[in-house]
């Protein structure tokens, strides 16, 4: 067995360092490292899933997803995001994660370049590398949003796509309409695809969410029920795109996944068409916590750009890995900025998807330790 040659793409990527860190945390640690809402899935959504099981809705569904859900997603894109894709141009996936992978797999040849935000969500680089593509880092501006000028500078004849993530993980930053429009124009001009990861769309406290698909057809828009409806474990996401994209992407989806979970899709249908109060409740609670956290950090003397969205703050902390270990020894778990790319080196990521009491305790520890 010892001389099995694994694929270069997979051999070269690393297991996520974040997990190891969490595993090192003590039983009483306050976990501000987590990337999921600390709310239960709303009851109406759970009931829809129970009903699906009781009704025997347990077989494969069409590869694209159940038509009612694709209709609802197509309506949502039109109503909330200002662009039109037909229900036949929507694929329901196993979370945004699958949507990100199958989109990239349909575009990237070995050696192709893909622009990724640095710091950015870990999966982007890993996906590109698994496909034997080359990840090319794009810098953030002072406000931690992606810099369209740097995007333009990094484009070469080999560039295939750009991952855009607003509101962003790990920064919580929300790109301005102006910048999203500029990026859309660049994509069109240079014939590249924007893979727009909009999973934090519903958690914006200042500013507005702008989908690049409003401005160009060179976009695959990706979203999920995971964060918006506190359904991370259900594994339901989706993508929508005009033109030829879905015709190619569906092939990867069919052979990789066949279809998203039938029960999950029924739950997702209730999430998107049912009452939306739970989203508002979560959003309001996150906003309160954000305000307390940022005020607290500033009082300690830690610099932090006010995050406009998601549930992350990305304050400036030198020697972030050492600082993270020191916090861990004091039972506070955060994530070093380096986990999200080299440009995150002078930052830590704090998730405020944790109770106000935890945030207050963590602030007290940070005041002592940092
Ligand atoms: C920016 C971003 N995109 C995608 C995902 C994955 O979403 P899903 O759980 O729907 O696969 C995450 C999860 O942390 C994320 O932060």
Coordinates of C-alpha atoms and ligand atoms in Angstrom, one line a residue:
X1 CA 0.0 0.0 0.0
X2 CA 2.8 2.4 0.8
X3 CA 3.6 3.5 -2.7
X4 CA 0.1 4.3 -3.8
X5 CA 0.3 7.5 -5.8
X6 CA -2.6 9.8 -5.0
X7 CA -3.7 12.6 -7.2
X8 CA -1.5 15.7 -7.0
X9 CA -4.5 18.0 -6.6
X10 CA -5.8 16.2 -3.5
X11 CA -2.4 15.4 -2.0
X12 CA -1.4 19.0 -2.1
X13 CA -4.3 20.3 -0.1
X14 CA -4.4 20.2 3.7
X15 CA -7.0 19.1 6.2
X16 CA -8.6 22.2 7.6
X17 CA -6.5 23.5 10.6
X18 CA -9.6 24.9 12.3
X19 CA -10.9 21.5 13.3
X20 CA -7.7 20.7 15.1
X21 CA -7.9 23.9 17.1
X22 CA -11.5 23.2 18.2
X23 CA -10.5 19.7 19.3
X24 CA -7.8 21.2 21.5
X25 CA -10.4 23.3 23.4
X26 CA -11.4 22.4 26.9
X27 CA -15.0 21.4 27.8
X28 CA -15.8 24.8 29.3
X29 CA -14.3 26.8 26.5
X30 CA -16.4 29.6 24.9
X31 CA -16.4 28.8 21.3
X32 CA -16.3 31.9 19.1
X33 CA -14.7 29.9 16.3
X34 CA -17.9 28.4 15.0
X35 CA -19.4 29.2 11.5
X36 CA -23.0 28.4 12.1
X37 CA -26.0 30.2 13.8
X38 CA -26.5 29.2 17.4
X39 CA -30.3 28.9 16.7
X40 CA -32.4 25.8 16.2
X41 CA -34.0 25.2 12.8
X42 CA -37.5 26.9 12.9
X43 CA -40.3 24.6 13.9
X44 CA -42.3 25.0 10.7
X45 CA -39.3 23.8 8.7
X46 CA -38.8 20.8 10.9
X47 CA -42.5 19.9 10.6
X48 CA -42.3 20.1 6.8
X49 CA -39.4 17.5 6.9
X50 CA -41.4 15.3 9.3
X51 CA -44.3 15.4 6.9
X52 CA -42.1 14.5 4.0
X53 CA -40.9 11.4 5.8
X54 CA -44.4 10.4 6.9
X55 CA -45.7 10.9 3.3
X56 CA -43.0 8.6 2.0
X57 CA -41.2 11.4 0.1
X58 CA -38.0 9.5 0.5
X59 CA -36.8 8.6 -3.0
X60 CA -34.6 10.3 -5.6
X61 CA -35.9 13.6 -6.9
X62 CA -35.2 15.1 -10.3
X63 CA -31.5 15.9 -10.6
X64 CA -32.1 19.7 -10.8
X65 CA -34.3 19.5 -7.6
X66 CA -38.1 19.4 -7.0
X67 CA -39.9 21.8 -9.4
X68 CA -41.8 23.6 -6.6
X69 CA -38.5 24.5 -4.9
X70 CA -36.8 25.6 -8.1
X71 CA -39.9 27.8 -8.9
X72 CA -39.6 29.4 -5.5
X73 CA -35.8 29.9 -5.9
X74 CA -36.4 31.5 -9.4
X75 CA -39.0 33.8 -7.8
X76 CA -36.7 34.7 -5.0
X77 CA -33.8 35.6 -7.4
X78 CA -36.2 37.9 -9.3
X79 CA -37.9 39.4 -6.2
X80 CA -34.9 39.9 -3.9
X81 CA -31.8 39.9 -6.1
X82 CA -33.1 41.7 -9.2
X83 CA -32.2 39.1 -11.9
X84 CA -34.2 36.5 -13.8
X85 CA -33.2 32.8 -14.2
X86 CA -35.9 30.3 -15.2
X87 CA -36.6 27.4 -12.8
X88 CA -34.8 25.2 -15.3
X89 CA -31.7 27.2 -14.7
X90 CA -31.6 26.4 -11.0
X91 CA -29.9 23.4 -9.4
X92 CA -30.7 22.4 -5.8
X93 CA -27.5 21.1 -4.3
X94 CA -26.1 19.5 -1.1
X95 CA -25.3 22.8 0.6
X96 CA -23.5 25.8 -0.9
X97 CA -20.3 23.6 -0.7
X98 CA -21.5 21.3 -3.4
X99 CA -22.6 24.2 -5.6
X100 CA -19.2 25.8 -5.3
X101 CA -17.4 22.6 -6.2
X102 CA -19.6 21.6 -9.2
X103 CA -19.5 25.2 -10.6
X104 CA -15.7 25.3 -10.4
X105 CA -15.4 21.7 -11.8
X106 CA -17.4 22.8 -14.9
X107 CA -15.1 25.6 -15.6
X108 CA -11.5 24.8 -14.5
X109 CA -9.0 22.9 -16.6
X110 CA -5.6 22.0 -15.1
X111 CA -3.4 25.1 -15.0
X112 CA -6.3 27.5 -15.3
X113 CA -6.2 30.4 -12.8
X114 CA -9.0 31.3 -10.4
X115 CA -9.0 34.5 -8.4
X116 CA -9.9 34.0 -4.7
X117 CA -10.3 36.6 -2.0
X118 CA -7.4 36.5 0.5
X119 CA -8.4 36.3 3.3
X120 CA -11.3 34.2 2.2
X121 CA -13.4 31.1 2.9
X122 CA -11.1 28.1 2.9
X123 CA -13.0 26.0 0.4
X124 CA -12.3 28.2 -2.6
X125 CA -8.6 27.6 -2.7
X126 CA -9.0 23.9 -1.9
X127 CA -11.6 23.4 -4.6
X128 CA -9.4 25.1 -7.2
X129 CA -6.3 23.0 -6.1
X130 CA -8.3 19.7 -6.2
X131 CA -9.1 20.5 -9.8
X132 CA -5.4 21.1 -10.5
X133 CA -6.1 24.8 -11.1
X134 CA -4.0 27.6 -9.8
X135 CA -5.5 29.8 -7.0
X136 CA -4.5 33.5 -7.4
X137 CA -5.0 35.7 -4.3
X138 CA -6.8 39.0 -4.5
X139 CA -6.2 41.6 -1.8
X140 CA -8.7 43.3 0.3
X141 CA -9.1 47.1 0.6
X142 CA -8.8 48.8 4.0
X143 CA -12.5 48.1 4.6
X144 CA -11.9 44.4 4.0
X145 CA -13.9 44.1 0.9
X146 CA -12.4 42.7 -2.3
X147 CA -10.5 45.3 -4.4
X148 CA -11.7 45.4 -8.0
X149 CA -8.4 47.1 -9.0
X150 CA -6.4 44.2 -7.7
X151 CA -8.8 41.8 -9.5
X152 CA -8.1 43.6 -12.8
X153 CA -4.4 43.5 -12.1
X154 CA -4.4 39.7 -11.4
X155 CA -6.3 38.7 -14.6
X156 CA -4.2 36.9 -17.2
X157 CA -5.3 35.0 -20.3
X158 CA -5.5 31.9 -18.1
X159 CA -8.0 33.4 -15.6
X160 CA -11.3 31.5 -15.7
X161 CA -13.2 32.7 -12.7
X162 CA -13.4 34.8 -9.6
X163 CA -14.9 33.8 -6.2
X164 CA -16.9 36.7 -4.7
X165 CA -18.3 36.4 -1.2
X166 CA -20.3 39.3 0.1
X167 CA -21.1 39.5 3.0
X168 CA -17.8 37.8 3.5
X169 CA -16.3 35.1 5.6
X170 CA -14.0 35.7 7.6
X171 CA -14.3 39.5 7.4
X172 CA -18.0 40.3 7.7
X173 CA -17.4 42.9 5.0
X174 CA -20.1 43.8 2.4
X175 CA -19.0 45.0 -1.0
X176 CA -20.6 48.2 -2.2
X177 CA -22.9 48.3 -5.2
X178 CA -20.3 50.3 -7.1
X179 CA -17.6 47.6 -6.6
X180 CA -20.0 44.7 -7.4
X181 CA -20.9 46.6 -10.6
X182 CA -17.2 47.2 -11.4
X183 CA -16.5 43.5 -10.9
X184 CA -19.4 42.5 -13.1
X185 CA -18.0 44.8 -15.8
X186 CA -14.5 43.3 -15.5
X187 CA -16.0 39.8 -15.7
X188 CA -17.9 40.6 -18.9
X189 CA -15.0 42.5 -20.4
X190 CA -12.4 39.7 -19.7
X191 CA -14.8 36.9 -20.3
X192 CA -14.5 35.3 -16.8
X193 CA -17.2 33.9 -14.5
X194 CA -18.0 35.3 -11.1
X195 CA -18.9 32.5 -8.7
X196 CA -20.9 34.6 -6.3
X197 CA -21.3 33.0 -2.9
X198 CA -24.2 34.8 -1.2
X199 CA -24.8 32.5 1.8
X200 CA -24.7 35.4 4.3
X201 CA -27.1 37.5 2.3
X202 CA -29.7 37.8 5.0
X203 CA -27.3 38.9 7.6
X204 CA -26.6 42.5 6.6
X205 CA -26.7 45.3 9.3
X206 CA -25.4 48.3 7.3
X207 CA -25.4 48.6 3.6
X208 CA -27.2 46.4 1.1
X209 CA -26.8 43.1 -0.6
X210 CA -26.0 43.4 -4.3
X211 CA -25.9 40.4 -6.6
X212 CA -23.5 40.7 -9.5
X213 CA -26.0 38.8 -11.7
X214 CA -28.0 42.1 -11.8
X215 CA -25.3 43.5 -14.0
X216 CA -23.9 40.6 -16.1
X217 CA -24.8 37.1 -17.2
X218 CA -21.3 35.9 -16.5
X219 CA -22.3 34.8 -13.0
X220 CA -23.2 31.7 -11.2
X221 CA -25.1 32.8 -8.1
X222 CA -24.8 30.4 -5.1
X223 CA -26.8 30.4 -1.9
X224 CA -28.0 28.0 0.7
X225 CA -30.5 27.4 3.5
X226 CA -27.6 26.6 5.9
X227 CA -27.0 30.0 7.5
X228 CA -30.2 31.9 6.6
X229 CA -32.5 29.4 8.2
X230 CA -30.1 27.8 10.6
X231 CA -30.1 24.6 8.6
X232 CA -26.3 23.8 8.4
X233 CA -26.8 20.1 9.0
X234 CA -29.6 19.7 6.5
X235 CA -27.3 20.2 3.5
X236 CA -29.5 22.1 1.1
X237 CA -28.2 24.9 -1.1
X238 CA -28.7 26.0 -4.7
X239 CA -27.2 27.8 -7.7
X240 CA -28.8 29.7 -10.5
X241 CA -27.3 31.0 -13.8
X242 CA -28.2 32.1 -17.2
X243 CA -26.9 30.8 -20.5
X244 CA -24.9 27.6 -20.8
X245 CA -23.8 27.2 -17.2
X246 CA -26.5 24.9 -15.9
X247 CA -26.3 22.6 -18.9
X248 CA -22.7 21.8 -18.0
X249 CA -22.9 22.0 -14.2
X250 CA -25.8 19.6 -14.0
X251 CA -23.6 16.8 -15.4
X252 CA -21.2 17.1 -12.5
X253 CA -24.1 17.3 -10.0
X254 CA -25.8 14.2 -11.5
X255 CA -22.7 12.0 -11.4
X256 CA -21.5 13.3 -8.1
X257 CA -24.7 13.6 -6.1
X258 CA -27.7 12.5 -8.2
X259 CA -29.9 14.9 -6.3
X260 CA -30.1 16.8 -3.0
X261 CA -31.9 15.1 -0.1
X262 CA -35.6 14.7 -0.8
X263 CA -36.5 15.5 2.8
X264 CA -34.2 18.4 2.9
X265 CA -35.8 19.9 -0.2
X266 CA -39.3 19.7 1.3
X267 CA -37.9 21.5 4.4
X268 CA -36.2 24.1 2.2
X269 CA -39.5 24.7 0.3
X270 CA -41.1 25.6 3.6
X271 CA -38.1 27.7 4.6
X272 CA -38.3 29.8 1.4
X273 CA -42.1 30.0 1.0
X274 CA -43.2 30.0 4.7
X275 CA -43.0 32.8 7.4
X276 CA -39.7 34.7 7.5
X277 CA -39.9 35.9 11.1
X278 CA -37.1 33.5 12.3
X279 CA -34.7 35.2 9.8
X280 CA -35.5 38.6 11.2
X281 CA -35.2 37.4 14.8
X282 CA -31.7 35.9 14.1
X283 CA -30.6 39.0 12.2
X284 CA -31.6 41.4 15.0
X285 CA -29.9 39.3 17.6
X286 CA -26.7 39.1 15.6
X287 CA -26.8 42.8 15.1
X288 CA -27.0 43.4 18.9
X289 CA -24.2 41.1 19.5
X290 CA -22.1 42.7 16.8
X291 CA -22.5 46.1 18.4
X292 CA -21.5 44.8 21.8
X293 CA -18.5 42.9 20.5
X294 CA -17.1 45.8 18.4
X295 CA -17.7 48.4 21.2
X296 CA -16.0 46.0 23.6
X297 CA -13.0 45.4 21.3
X298 CA -12.6 49.2 20.7
X299 CA -12.7 49.7 24.5
X300 CA -9.9 47.2 25.0
X301 CA -7.9 49.1 22.3
X302 CA -8.2 46.4 19.6
X303 CA -8.7 47.9 16.1
X304 CA -11.6 46.4 14.2
X305 CA -13.4 47.5 11.1
X306 CA -17.2 47.5 11.8
X307 CA -18.4 44.3 10.0
X308 CA -21.5 45.1 8.0
X309 CA -22.7 41.6 7.6
X310 CA -22.4 37.8 8.3
X311 CA -21.7 36.9 11.9
X312 CA -17.9 37.5 12.0
X313 CA -15.6 40.2 13.2
X314 CA -12.0 40.4 11.9
X315 CA -10.1 42.6 14.3
X316 CA -6.4 43.4 13.9
X317 CA -4.3 41.2 16.2
X318 CA -0.5 40.8 15.7
X319 CA 1.0 37.3 15.9
X320 CA -2.5 35.9 15.4
X321 CA -1.5 32.2 15.9
X322 CA 0.2 32.9 19.2
X323 CA -2.7 35.1 20.3
X324 CA -5.2 32.4 19.4
X325 CA -3.3 29.8 21.5
X326 CA -3.2 32.2 24.4
X327 CA -6.9 32.7 24.2
X328 CA -7.4 29.0 23.9
X329 CA -5.4 28.5 27.2
X330 CA -7.9 30.8 28.7
X331 CA -10.9 28.9 27.4
X332 CA -11.8 31.3 24.5
X333 CA -11.8 29.8 21.0
X334 CA -11.2 32.1 18.0
X335 CA -9.7 31.5 14.6
X336 CA -6.3 32.9 13.5
X337 CA -6.6 35.0 10.4
X338 CA -3.9 32.9 8.7
X339 CA -6.4 30.0 8.5
X340 CA -8.1 32.1 5.7
X341 CA -4.9 32.9 3.7
X342 CA -1.6 34.7 4.2
X343 CA -3.2 38.2 4.0
X344 CA -5.2 37.4 7.2
X345 CA -2.0 37.2 9.2
X346 CA -2.5 40.3 11.4
X347 CA -6.1 39.4 12.3
X348 CA -8.2 36.9 14.2
X349 CA -11.8 35.9 13.3
X350 CA -14.3 36.1 16.0
X351 CA -17.7 34.5 15.3
X352 CA -20.6 36.1 17.2
X353 CA -22.9 33.2 16.6
X354 CA -22.7 32.7 20.4
X355 CA -24.7 34.0 23.3
X356 CA -24.4 37.6 24.5
X357 CA -23.2 36.2 27.9
X358 CA -20.4 34.3 26.1
X359 CA -19.4 37.4 24.1
X360 CA -19.2 39.5 27.2
X361 CA -17.1 36.8 29.0
X362 CA -14.8 36.5 26.0
X363 CA -14.3 40.2 25.9
X364 CA -13.2 40.2 29.5
X365 CA -10.7 37.4 28.7
X366 CA -9.4 39.2 25.6
X367 CA -8.9 42.4 27.6
X368 CA -6.6 40.4 29.9
X369 CA -4.8 38.2 27.4
X370 CA -4.4 40.3 24.2
Ligands
LIG1 C1 -18.7 31.8 2.7 C2 -19.2 30.4 2.9 N1 -19.7 29.7 1.8 C3 -20.2 28.5 1.9 C4 -20.2 27.8 3.1 C5 -20.8 26.4 3.1 O1 -22.1 26.4 3.2 P1 -23.0 25.1 3.2 O2 -23.0 24.6 4.6 O3 -24.3 25.4 2.7 O4 -22.3 24.1 2.4 C6 -19.8 28.5 4.2 C7 -19.8 27.8 5.5 O5 -19.2 28.2 6.5 C8 -19.3 29.8 4.1 O6 -18.8 30.5 5.2

